[in-house]
Amino acid sequence: MARSARSSGLVLAALIAVQVLFGINYVVSKIVVAAFPPLVWASARIIVASGLMLGLALLFKRKHPAWNSKFFIPLIVYALLGTVINQASFLVGLHYTSSTNSAILNTLIPVVTLLIVTLRGQEPATPRRIVGFICAFIGVLVMRRAEEFSLSNRTLIGDLLMIVNCVSYGLFLSYSKKFLEKHDPLWTTTWLFIYGSVGLTALAVPEWTHFQMPVITQTLAWAMLFAVLGATLMTYFLNFWALAHAKASQVAVFTYLQPLVASIIAWHWLGETITTRTIVASLFIFAGLVLAVT
């Protein structure tokens, strides 16, 4: 019983840590993407992260899963869904749509995940959980100013790519869960990064051919370091580890904490005001999380 409670506490801590790191990354990534083309940076950071993760797996002498098709073939699909398609769709989609539209459409990730796991019979859609998802969803929409959302021909491509991003990640959370439960998290993350680096680099080839190295200021260097270590290495590893120990829908619903974390960081670092709207939205998000995960 105590071990189960400790395990649940570690999963909860991991999921919260992921959202804090991603929330910080919303601010930090603006610095990096202002200097690097989005796909070039996505390619570069995951290549570096792959090398670091491989080094950690070797340093800690983790036993490698069996070198057979049962391990390596599924990883191709999971890397496509969880790294290549979702990151590329998000970064390119962000270029073709408004920041408001992208922020709101990304709130579909937990909804899509819940729908997928329910249709596949992985998890029951209890009334309590549905109310929790709806409550958290409303909170995020309030915080993201859903009334400013607008569909137009100008943003159509970007909006569709954002939806592809949500569906891709929802499919990854659902289908990869059993695989992640069976295999060592360090080696699984390493190979997902390696496969992802190949896919993202292939997509970034046109940008790489015209790329010129920017001037690396101290601020940019720190932002790049955090983006690799914090927002890539730690977030992906913790998320994959948590997915092996928690329900896919629970991992997904915690993404609703990201806009709240981003708002707190913007208030602390950038001096932005915490409004009544933010407080009300935060209450909805927290209430929804409690209902959805308990």
PDB file of C-alpha atoms in Angstrom:
ATOM      1  CA  MET A   1       0.000   0.000   0.000  1.00  0.00           C
ATOM      2  CA  ALA A   2       2.797   2.420   0.965  1.00  0.00           C
ATOM      3  CA  ARG A   3       4.741   1.458  -2.151  1.00  0.00           C
ATOM      4  CA  SER A   4       1.684   2.113  -4.323  1.00  0.00           C
ATOM      5  CA  ALA A   5       1.173   5.521  -2.716  1.00  0.00           C
ATOM      6  CA  ARG A   6       4.849   6.374  -3.222  1.00  0.00           C
ATOM      7  CA  SER A   7       4.654   5.284  -6.860  1.00  0.00           C
ATOM      8  CA  SER A   8       1.553   7.422  -7.408  1.00  0.00           C
ATOM      9  CA  GLY A   9       3.308  10.349  -5.764  1.00  0.00           C
ATOM     10  CA  LEU A  10       6.344   9.973  -8.045  1.00  0.00           C
ATOM     11  CA  VAL A  11       4.126   9.826 -11.142  1.00  0.00           C
ATOM     12  CA  LEU A  12       2.265  12.945  -9.991  1.00  0.00           C
ATOM     13  CA  ALA A  13       5.567  14.749  -9.333  1.00  0.00           C
ATOM     14  CA  ALA A  14       6.901  13.715 -12.758  1.00  0.00           C
ATOM     15  CA  LEU A  15       3.797  14.951 -14.585  1.00  0.00           C
ATOM     16  CA  ILE A  16       3.819  18.270 -12.733  1.00  0.00           C
ATOM     17  CA  ALA A  17       7.552  18.677 -13.428  1.00  0.00           C
ATOM     18  CA  VAL A  18       6.924  18.105 -17.144  1.00  0.00           C
ATOM     19  CA  GLN A  19       4.286  20.833 -17.255  1.00  0.00           C
ATOM     20  CA  VAL A  20       6.522  23.278 -15.337  1.00  0.00           C
ATOM     21  CA  LEU A  21       9.393  22.642 -17.760  1.00  0.00           C
ATOM     22  CA  PHE A  22       7.116  23.011 -20.789  1.00  0.00           C
ATOM     23  CA  GLY A  23       5.588  26.133 -19.259  1.00  0.00           C
ATOM     24  CA  ILE A  24       9.059  27.690 -18.903  1.00  0.00           C
ATOM     25  CA  ASN A  25       9.795  26.607 -22.462  1.00  0.00           C
ATOM     26  CA  TYR A  26       6.923  28.742 -23.781  1.00  0.00           C
ATOM     27  CA  VAL A  27       8.943  31.785 -22.708  1.00  0.00           C
ATOM     28  CA  VAL A  28      12.425  30.417 -23.486  1.00  0.00           C
ATOM     29  CA  SER A  29      11.550  29.047 -26.949  1.00  0.00           C
ATOM     30  CA  LYS A  30      10.613  32.541 -28.151  1.00  0.00           C
ATOM     31  CA  ILE A  31      14.265  33.533 -27.701  1.00  0.00           C
ATOM     32  CA  VAL A  32      15.595  30.492 -29.576  1.00  0.00           C
ATOM     33  CA  VAL A  33      13.094  30.475 -32.463  1.00  0.00           C
ATOM     34  CA  ALA A  34      13.760  34.170 -33.029  1.00  0.00           C
ATOM     35  CA  ALA A  35      17.343  33.187 -33.914  1.00  0.00           C
ATOM     36  CA  PHE A  36      16.860  29.759 -35.522  1.00  0.00           C
ATOM     37  CA  PRO A  37      14.405  28.510 -38.174  1.00  0.00           C
ATOM     38  CA  PRO A  38      11.869  26.295 -36.290  1.00  0.00           C
ATOM     39  CA  LEU A  39      12.602  22.983 -38.041  1.00  0.00           C
ATOM     40  CA  VAL A  40      16.364  23.566 -37.920  1.00  0.00           C
ATOM     41  CA  TRP A  41      16.162  24.086 -34.177  1.00  0.00           C
ATOM     42  CA  ALA A  42      13.839  21.090 -33.692  1.00  0.00           C
ATOM     43  CA  SER A  43      16.310  18.949 -35.622  1.00  0.00           C
ATOM     44  CA  ALA A  44      19.395  20.273 -33.828  1.00  0.00           C
ATOM     45  CA  ARG A  45      18.037  19.999 -30.296  1.00  0.00           C
ATOM     46  CA  ILE A  46      16.816  16.416 -30.682  1.00  0.00           C
ATOM     47  CA  ILE A  47      20.135  15.344 -32.237  1.00  0.00           C
ATOM     48  CA  VAL A  48      21.974  16.757 -29.214  1.00  0.00           C
ATOM     49  CA  ALA A  49      19.403  15.246 -26.851  1.00  0.00           C
ATOM     50  CA  SER A  50      19.840  11.848 -28.547  1.00  0.00           C
ATOM     51  CA  GLY A  51      23.586  11.910 -27.898  1.00  0.00           C
ATOM     52  CA  LEU A  52      23.106  12.915 -24.273  1.00  0.00           C
ATOM     53  CA  MET A  53      20.446  10.273 -23.650  1.00  0.00           C
ATOM     54  CA  LEU A  54      22.635   7.598 -25.241  1.00  0.00           C
ATOM     55  CA  GLY A  55      25.496   8.678 -22.990  1.00  0.00           C
ATOM     56  CA  LEU A  56      23.281   8.387 -19.893  1.00  0.00           C
ATOM     57  CA  ALA A  57      22.049   4.924 -20.868  1.00  0.00           C
ATOM     58  CA  LEU A  58      25.644   3.744 -21.293  1.00  0.00           C
ATOM     59  CA  LEU A  59      26.891   5.543 -18.167  1.00  0.00           C
ATOM     60  CA  PHE A  60      24.277   3.894 -15.952  1.00  0.00           C
ATOM     61  CA  LYS A  61      24.885   0.549 -17.704  1.00  0.00           C
ATOM     62  CA  ARG A  62      21.218  -0.016 -18.406  1.00  0.00           C
ATOM     63  CA  LYS A  63      20.408  -3.373 -19.927  1.00  0.00           C
ATOM     64  CA  HIS A  64      19.416  -2.888 -23.556  1.00  0.00           C
ATOM     65  CA  PRO A  65      16.123  -4.478 -24.685  1.00  0.00           C
ATOM     66  CA  ALA A  66      16.385  -7.450 -27.053  1.00  0.00           C
ATOM     67  CA  TRP A  67      17.910  -6.457 -30.385  1.00  0.00           C
ATOM     68  CA  ASN A  68      15.027  -7.676 -32.516  1.00  0.00           C
ATOM     69  CA  SER A  69      12.154  -6.396 -34.657  1.00  0.00           C
ATOM     70  CA  LYS A  70       9.718  -6.526 -31.731  1.00  0.00           C
ATOM     71  CA  PHE A  71      11.634  -3.637 -30.178  1.00  0.00           C
ATOM     72  CA  PHE A  72      12.869  -1.613 -33.151  1.00  0.00           C
ATOM     73  CA  ILE A  73       9.911  -1.780 -35.582  1.00  0.00           C
ATOM     74  CA  PRO A  74       7.220  -0.404 -33.208  1.00  0.00           C
ATOM     75  CA  LEU A  75       9.614   2.388 -32.241  1.00  0.00           C
ATOM     76  CA  ILE A  76       9.480   3.724 -35.798  1.00  0.00           C
ATOM     77  CA  VAL A  77       5.728   4.238 -35.527  1.00  0.00           C
ATOM     78  CA  TYR A  78       5.927   5.701 -32.012  1.00  0.00           C
ATOM     79  CA  ALA A  79       8.726   8.100 -33.006  1.00  0.00           C
ATOM     80  CA  LEU A  80       6.668   9.268 -35.984  1.00  0.00           C
ATOM     81  CA  LEU A  81       3.593   9.877 -33.821  1.00  0.00           C
ATOM     82  CA  GLY A  82       5.253  11.175 -30.657  1.00  0.00           C
ATOM     83  CA  THR A  83       8.148  13.172 -32.081  1.00  0.00           C
ATOM     84  CA  VAL A  84       8.249  13.765 -35.833  1.00  0.00           C
ATOM     85  CA  ILE A  85       4.631  14.362 -36.873  1.00  0.00           C
ATOM     86  CA  ASN A  86       3.517  16.182 -33.748  1.00  0.00           C
ATOM     87  CA  GLN A  87       6.567  18.486 -33.505  1.00  0.00           C
ATOM     88  CA  ALA A  88       6.688  19.263 -37.219  1.00  0.00           C
ATOM     89  CA  SER A  89       2.921  19.869 -37.369  1.00  0.00           C
ATOM     90  CA  PHE A  90       3.086  22.157 -34.351  1.00  0.00           C
ATOM     91  CA  LEU A  91       6.078  24.218 -35.495  1.00  0.00           C
ATOM     92  CA  VAL A  92       4.956  24.588 -39.113  1.00  0.00           C
ATOM     93  CA  GLY A  93       1.336  25.077 -38.074  1.00  0.00           C
ATOM     94  CA  LEU A  94       2.360  27.872 -35.724  1.00  0.00           C
ATOM     95  CA  HIS A  95       3.851  29.674 -38.716  1.00  0.00           C
ATOM     96  CA  TYR A  96       0.552  29.593 -40.630  1.00  0.00           C
ATOM     97  CA  THR A  97      -1.960  30.360 -37.891  1.00  0.00           C
ATOM     98  CA  SER A  98      -2.389  32.829 -35.060  1.00  0.00           C
ATOM     99  CA  SER A  99      -0.942  32.257 -31.606  1.00  0.00           C
ATOM    100  CA  THR A 100      -4.483  32.349 -30.182  1.00  0.00           C
ATOM    101  CA  ASN A 101      -5.709  29.665 -32.558  1.00  0.00           C
ATOM    102  CA  SER A 102      -2.692  27.445 -31.883  1.00  0.00           C
ATOM    103  CA  ALA A 103      -3.034  27.771 -28.107  1.00  0.00           C
ATOM    104  CA  ILE A 104      -6.728  26.899 -28.185  1.00  0.00           C
ATOM    105  CA  LEU A 105      -6.428  24.044 -30.673  1.00  0.00           C
ATOM    106  CA  ASN A 106      -3.659  22.440 -28.612  1.00  0.00           C
ATOM    107  CA  THR A 107      -6.129  22.056 -25.745  1.00  0.00           C
ATOM    108  CA  LEU A 108      -7.671  19.284 -27.841  1.00  0.00           C
ATOM    109  CA  ILE A 109      -4.819  16.888 -26.932  1.00  0.00           C
ATOM    110  CA  PRO A 110      -6.442  15.565 -23.703  1.00  0.00           C
ATOM    111  CA  VAL A 111      -9.882  15.470 -25.353  1.00  0.00           C
ATOM    112  CA  VAL A 112      -8.586  13.518 -28.355  1.00  0.00           C
ATOM    113  CA  THR A 113      -6.624  11.178 -26.070  1.00  0.00           C
ATOM    114  CA  LEU A 114      -9.666  10.449 -23.899  1.00  0.00           C
ATOM    115  CA  LEU A 115     -11.717   9.752 -27.029  1.00  0.00           C
ATOM    116  CA  ILE A 116      -9.079   7.366 -28.440  1.00  0.00           C
ATOM    117  CA  VAL A 117      -8.532   5.371 -25.233  1.00  0.00           C
ATOM    118  CA  THR A 118     -12.297   5.129 -24.718  1.00  0.00           C
ATOM    119  CA  LEU A 119     -12.959   3.900 -28.269  1.00  0.00           C
ATOM    120  CA  ARG A 120     -10.118   1.361 -27.919  1.00  0.00           C
ATOM    121  CA  GLY A 121     -11.516   0.098 -24.616  1.00  0.00           C
ATOM    122  CA  GLN A 122      -8.335   1.011 -22.735  1.00  0.00           C
ATOM    123  CA  GLU A 123     -10.039   3.194 -20.142  1.00  0.00           C
ATOM    124  CA  PRO A 124     -13.634   3.760 -19.028  1.00  0.00           C
ATOM    125  CA  ALA A 125     -15.141   7.198 -19.615  1.00  0.00           C
ATOM    126  CA  THR A 126     -16.792   7.634 -16.215  1.00  0.00           C
ATOM    127  CA  PRO A 127     -19.091  10.632 -15.589  1.00  0.00           C
ATOM    128  CA  ARG A 128     -16.616  11.995 -13.007  1.00  0.00           C
ATOM    129  CA  ARG A 129     -13.714  11.887 -15.466  1.00  0.00           C
ATOM    130  CA  ILE A 130     -15.738  13.429 -18.284  1.00  0.00           C
ATOM    131  CA  VAL A 131     -16.826  16.289 -16.010  1.00  0.00           C
ATOM    132  CA  GLY A 132     -13.183  16.732 -14.968  1.00  0.00           C
ATOM    133  CA  PHE A 133     -11.989  16.949 -18.574  1.00  0.00           C
ATOM    134  CA  ILE A 134     -14.759  19.408 -19.464  1.00  0.00           C
ATOM    135  CA  CYS A 135     -14.022  21.546 -16.397  1.00  0.00           C
ATOM    136  CA  ALA A 136     -10.272  21.729 -17.143  1.00  0.00           C
ATOM    137  CA  PHE A 137     -11.000  22.332 -20.839  1.00  0.00           C
ATOM    138  CA  ILE A 138     -13.256  25.292 -19.981  1.00  0.00           C
ATOM    139  CA  GLY A 139     -10.559  26.692 -17.688  1.00  0.00           C
ATOM    140  CA  VAL A 140      -7.949  26.608 -20.432  1.00  0.00           C
ATOM    141  CA  LEU A 141     -10.343  28.157 -22.962  1.00  0.00           C
ATOM    142  CA  VAL A 142     -11.050  31.000 -20.518  1.00  0.00           C
ATOM    143  CA  MET A 143      -7.327  31.550 -19.938  1.00  0.00           C
ATOM    144  CA  ARG A 144      -6.525  31.335 -23.653  1.00  0.00           C
ATOM    145  CA  ARG A 145      -9.268  33.849 -24.555  1.00  0.00           C
ATOM    146  CA  ALA A 146     -11.365  31.537 -26.691  1.00  0.00           C
ATOM    147  CA  GLU A 147     -13.519  34.455 -27.833  1.00  0.00           C
ATOM    148  CA  GLU A 148     -10.595  35.631 -29.965  1.00  0.00           C
ATOM    149  CA  PHE A 149     -10.486  32.341 -31.887  1.00  0.00           C
ATOM    150  CA  SER A 150     -11.252  32.805 -35.575  1.00  0.00           C
ATOM    151  CA  LEU A 151     -11.340  30.511 -38.593  1.00  0.00           C
ATOM    152  CA  SER A 152     -10.353  31.899 -41.976  1.00  0.00           C
ATOM    153  CA  ASN A 153      -8.741  30.765 -45.208  1.00  0.00           C
ATOM    154  CA  ARG A 154      -5.563  32.524 -44.066  1.00  0.00           C
ATOM    155  CA  THR A 155      -5.184  30.286 -41.009  1.00  0.00           C
ATOM    156  CA  LEU A 156      -6.763  27.101 -42.405  1.00  0.00           C
ATOM    157  CA  ILE A 157      -3.491  25.254 -43.157  1.00  0.00           C
ATOM    158  CA  GLY A 158      -2.027  26.142 -39.780  1.00  0.00           C
ATOM    159  CA  ASP A 159      -5.223  25.202 -37.931  1.00  0.00           C
ATOM    160  CA  LEU A 160      -5.366  21.816 -39.659  1.00  0.00           C
ATOM    161  CA  LEU A 161      -1.716  21.131 -38.806  1.00  0.00           C
ATOM    162  CA  MET A 162      -2.419  21.951 -35.152  1.00  0.00           C
ATOM    163  CA  ILE A 163      -5.238  19.403 -35.176  1.00  0.00           C
ATOM    164  CA  VAL A 164      -2.877  16.844 -36.773  1.00  0.00           C
ATOM    165  CA  ASN A 165      -0.463  17.568 -33.915  1.00  0.00           C
ATOM    166  CA  CYS A 166      -3.175  16.830 -31.336  1.00  0.00           C
ATOM    167  CA  VAL A 167      -4.349  13.623 -33.006  1.00  0.00           C
ATOM    168  CA  SER A 168      -0.785  12.400 -33.508  1.00  0.00           C
ATOM    169  CA  TYR A 169       0.140  12.876 -29.858  1.00  0.00           C
ATOM    170  CA  GLY A 170      -3.147  11.363 -28.667  1.00  0.00           C
ATOM    171  CA  LEU A 171      -2.480   8.261 -30.779  1.00  0.00           C
ATOM    172  CA  PHE A 172       1.062   8.077 -29.389  1.00  0.00           C
ATOM    173  CA  LEU A 173      -0.129   8.207 -25.767  1.00  0.00           C
ATOM    174  CA  SER A 174      -2.701   5.495 -26.402  1.00  0.00           C
ATOM    175  CA  TYR A 175      -0.778   3.035 -28.553  1.00  0.00           C
ATOM    176  CA  SER A 176       2.699   3.322 -26.994  1.00  0.00           C
ATOM    177  CA  LYS A 177       1.627   2.723 -23.396  1.00  0.00           C
ATOM    178  CA  LYS A 178       2.024  -1.085 -23.320  1.00  0.00           C
ATOM    179  CA  PHE A 179       5.333  -0.838 -25.161  1.00  0.00           C
ATOM    180  CA  LEU A 180       6.702   1.685 -22.658  1.00  0.00           C
ATOM    181  CA  GLU A 181       5.570  -0.512 -19.768  1.00  0.00           C
ATOM    182  CA  LYS A 182       7.678  -3.421 -21.068  1.00  0.00           C
ATOM    183  CA  HIS A 183      10.984  -1.751 -21.909  1.00  0.00           C
ATOM    184  CA  ASP A 184      13.687   0.242 -20.135  1.00  0.00           C
ATOM    185  CA  PRO A 185      12.702   3.945 -20.176  1.00  0.00           C
ATOM    186  CA  LEU A 186      16.251   5.240 -20.802  1.00  0.00           C
ATOM    187  CA  TRP A 187      16.852   3.040 -23.841  1.00  0.00           C
ATOM    188  CA  THR A 188      13.320   3.577 -25.165  1.00  0.00           C
ATOM    189  CA  THR A 189      13.680   7.347 -24.922  1.00  0.00           C
ATOM    190  CA  THR A 190      17.137   7.147 -26.519  1.00  0.00           C
ATOM    191  CA  TRP A 191      15.864   5.273 -29.570  1.00  0.00           C
ATOM    192  CA  LEU A 192      12.757   7.447 -29.868  1.00  0.00           C
ATOM    193  CA  PHE A 193      15.097  10.456 -29.956  1.00  0.00           C
ATOM    194  CA  ILE A 194      17.387   8.817 -32.521  1.00  0.00           C
ATOM    195  CA  TYR A 195      14.492   7.940 -34.811  1.00  0.00           C
ATOM    196  CA  GLY A 196      12.959  11.357 -34.216  1.00  0.00           C
ATOM    197  CA  SER A 197      16.220  13.121 -35.088  1.00  0.00           C
ATOM    198  CA  VAL A 198      16.344  11.280 -38.415  1.00  0.00           C
ATOM    199  CA  GLY A 199      12.755  12.226 -39.263  1.00  0.00           C
ATOM    200  CA  LEU A 200      12.960  15.855 -38.158  1.00  0.00           C
ATOM    201  CA  THR A 201      16.319  16.367 -39.879  1.00  0.00           C
ATOM    202  CA  ALA A 202      14.880  14.982 -43.126  1.00  0.00           C
ATOM    203  CA  LEU A 203      12.004  17.472 -42.878  1.00  0.00           C
ATOM    204  CA  ALA A 204      14.433  20.289 -42.055  1.00  0.00           C
ATOM    205  CA  VAL A 205      16.764  19.704 -45.041  1.00  0.00           C
ATOM    206  CA  PRO A 206      15.366  22.688 -47.053  1.00  0.00           C
ATOM    207  CA  GLU A 207      15.899  24.995 -44.049  1.00  0.00           C
ATOM    208  CA  TRP A 208      19.341  23.548 -43.287  1.00  0.00           C
ATOM    209  CA  THR A 209      20.564  24.296 -46.845  1.00  0.00           C
ATOM    210  CA  HIS A 210      19.917  28.032 -46.313  1.00  0.00           C
ATOM    211  CA  PHE A 211      20.813  28.162 -42.626  1.00  0.00           C
ATOM    212  CA  GLN A 212      23.361  30.639 -41.308  1.00  0.00           C
ATOM    213  CA  MET A 213      24.571  30.341 -37.732  1.00  0.00           C
ATOM    214  CA  PRO A 214      23.310  33.283 -35.646  1.00  0.00           C
ATOM    215  CA  VAL A 215      25.396  35.195 -33.127  1.00  0.00           C
ATOM    216  CA  ILE A 216      25.209  33.215 -29.870  1.00  0.00           C
ATOM    217  CA  THR A 217      24.633  35.689 -27.065  1.00  0.00           C
ATOM    218  CA  GLN A 218      24.734  34.656 -23.412  1.00  0.00           C
ATOM    219  CA  THR A 219      20.936  34.814 -23.205  1.00  0.00           C
ATOM    220  CA  LEU A 220      20.531  32.707 -26.339  1.00  0.00           C
ATOM    221  CA  ALA A 221      23.092  30.170 -25.066  1.00  0.00           C
ATOM    222  CA  TRP A 222      21.224  29.707 -21.771  1.00  0.00           C
ATOM    223  CA  ALA A 223      17.914  29.431 -23.628  1.00  0.00           C
ATOM    224  CA  MET A 224      19.346  26.768 -25.947  1.00  0.00           C
ATOM    225  CA  LEU A 225      20.798  24.846 -23.001  1.00  0.00           C
ATOM    226  CA  PHE A 226      17.457  24.796 -21.212  1.00  0.00           C
ATOM    227  CA  ALA A 227      15.587  23.838 -24.388  1.00  0.00           C
ATOM    228  CA  VAL A 228      17.833  20.772 -24.816  1.00  0.00           C
ATOM    229  CA  LEU A 229      18.245  19.655 -21.193  1.00  0.00           C
ATOM    230  CA  GLY A 230      14.991  20.819 -19.634  1.00  0.00           C
ATOM    231  CA  ALA A 231      12.398  21.034 -22.397  1.00  0.00           C
ATOM    232  CA  THR A 232      13.585  18.010 -24.409  1.00  0.00           C
ATOM    233  CA  LEU A 233      15.728  15.564 -22.408  1.00  0.00           C
ATOM    234  CA  MET A 234      13.913  15.768 -19.070  1.00  0.00           C
ATOM    235  CA  THR A 235      10.376  16.371 -20.322  1.00  0.00           C
ATOM    236  CA  TYR A 236      10.318  13.510 -22.799  1.00  0.00           C
ATOM    237  CA  PHE A 237      11.968  11.051 -20.406  1.00  0.00           C
ATOM    238  CA  LEU A 238       9.656  11.957 -17.506  1.00  0.00           C
ATOM    239  CA  ASN A 239       6.595  11.886 -19.766  1.00  0.00           C
ATOM    240  CA  PHE A 240       7.492   8.472 -21.198  1.00  0.00           C
ATOM    241  CA  TRP A 241       8.258   7.138 -17.718  1.00  0.00           C
ATOM    242  CA  ALA A 242       4.962   8.485 -16.349  1.00  0.00           C
ATOM    243  CA  LEU A 243       3.050   6.973 -19.280  1.00  0.00           C
ATOM    244  CA  ALA A 244       4.383   3.549 -18.295  1.00  0.00           C
ATOM    245  CA  HIS A 245       2.953   3.991 -14.788  1.00  0.00           C
ATOM    246  CA  ALA A 246      -0.231   6.012 -15.361  1.00  0.00           C
ATOM    247  CA  LYS A 247      -3.237   6.044 -17.644  1.00  0.00           C
ATOM    248  CA  ALA A 248      -2.754   7.705 -21.025  1.00  0.00           C
ATOM    249  CA  SER A 249      -5.653  10.095 -20.371  1.00  0.00           C
ATOM    250  CA  GLN A 250      -4.090  11.162 -17.053  1.00  0.00           C
ATOM    251  CA  VAL A 251      -0.795  11.987 -18.742  1.00  0.00           C
ATOM    252  CA  ALA A 252      -2.722  13.972 -21.360  1.00  0.00           C
ATOM    253  CA  VAL A 253      -4.952  15.929 -18.976  1.00  0.00           C
ATOM    254  CA  PHE A 254      -1.924  17.314 -17.130  1.00  0.00           C
ATOM    255  CA  THR A 255      -1.091  19.334 -20.256  1.00  0.00           C
ATOM    256  CA  TYR A 256      -3.842  21.674 -19.093  1.00  0.00           C
ATOM    257  CA  LEU A 257      -1.394  22.906 -16.432  1.00  0.00           C
ATOM    258  CA  GLN A 258       0.956  24.334 -19.072  1.00  0.00           C
ATOM    259  CA  PRO A 259      -0.908  27.618 -19.745  1.00  0.00           C
ATOM    260  CA  LEU A 260      -1.245  28.158 -15.994  1.00  0.00           C
ATOM    261  CA  VAL A 261       2.499  27.642 -15.493  1.00  0.00           C
ATOM    262  CA  ALA A 262       3.223  29.920 -18.459  1.00  0.00           C
ATOM    263  CA  SER A 263       1.021  32.647 -16.927  1.00  0.00           C
ATOM    264  CA  ILE A 264       2.802  32.414 -13.567  1.00  0.00           C
ATOM    265  CA  ILE A 265       6.212  32.595 -15.273  1.00  0.00           C
ATOM    266  CA  ALA A 266       5.115  35.562 -17.393  1.00  0.00           C
ATOM    267  CA  TRP A 267       3.945  37.286 -14.207  1.00  0.00           C
ATOM    268  CA  HIS A 268       7.179  36.544 -12.333  1.00  0.00           C
ATOM    269  CA  TRP A 269       9.701  37.147 -15.143  1.00  0.00           C
ATOM    270  CA  LEU A 270       7.932  39.554 -17.474  1.00  0.00           C
ATOM    271  CA  GLY A 271       5.825  41.517 -15.011  1.00  0.00           C
ATOM    272  CA  GLU A 272       2.502  40.575 -16.619  1.00  0.00           C
ATOM    273  CA  THR A 273      -0.569  41.095 -14.436  1.00  0.00           C
ATOM    274  CA  ILE A 274      -2.454  38.183 -12.856  1.00  0.00           C
ATOM    275  CA  THR A 275      -6.062  39.044 -13.686  1.00  0.00           C
ATOM    276  CA  THR A 276      -9.383  37.834 -12.283  1.00  0.00           C
ATOM    277  CA  ARG A 277      -9.762  35.914 -15.523  1.00  0.00           C
ATOM    278  CA  THR A 278      -6.521  34.010 -14.810  1.00  0.00           C
ATOM    279  CA  ILE A 279      -7.607  33.170 -11.259  1.00  0.00           C
ATOM    280  CA  VAL A 280     -11.046  31.898 -12.347  1.00  0.00           C
ATOM    281  CA  ALA A 281      -9.503  29.864 -15.163  1.00  0.00           C
ATOM    282  CA  SER A 282      -6.948  28.382 -12.730  1.00  0.00           C
ATOM    283  CA  LEU A 283      -9.711  27.239 -10.369  1.00  0.00           C
ATOM    284  CA  PHE A 284     -11.496  25.494 -13.234  1.00  0.00           C
ATOM    285  CA  ILE A 285      -8.248  23.779 -14.308  1.00  0.00           C
ATOM    286  CA  PHE A 286      -7.385  22.558 -10.821  1.00  0.00           C
ATOM    287  CA  ALA A 287     -10.948  21.347 -10.175  1.00  0.00           C
ATOM    288  CA  GLY A 288     -10.908  19.507 -13.479  1.00  0.00           C
ATOM    289  CA  LEU A 289      -7.577  17.835 -12.733  1.00  0.00           C
ATOM    290  CA  VAL A 290      -8.789  16.633  -9.328  1.00  0.00           C
ATOM    291  CA  LEU A 291     -11.935  15.136 -10.853  1.00  0.00           C
ATOM    292  CA  ALA A 292     -10.126  13.582 -13.804  1.00  0.00           C
ATOM    293  CA  VAL A 293      -7.272  11.852 -11.966  1.00  0.00           C
ATOM    294  CA  THR A 294      -8.928  10.743  -8.712  1.00  0.00           C
TER     295      THR A 294
END
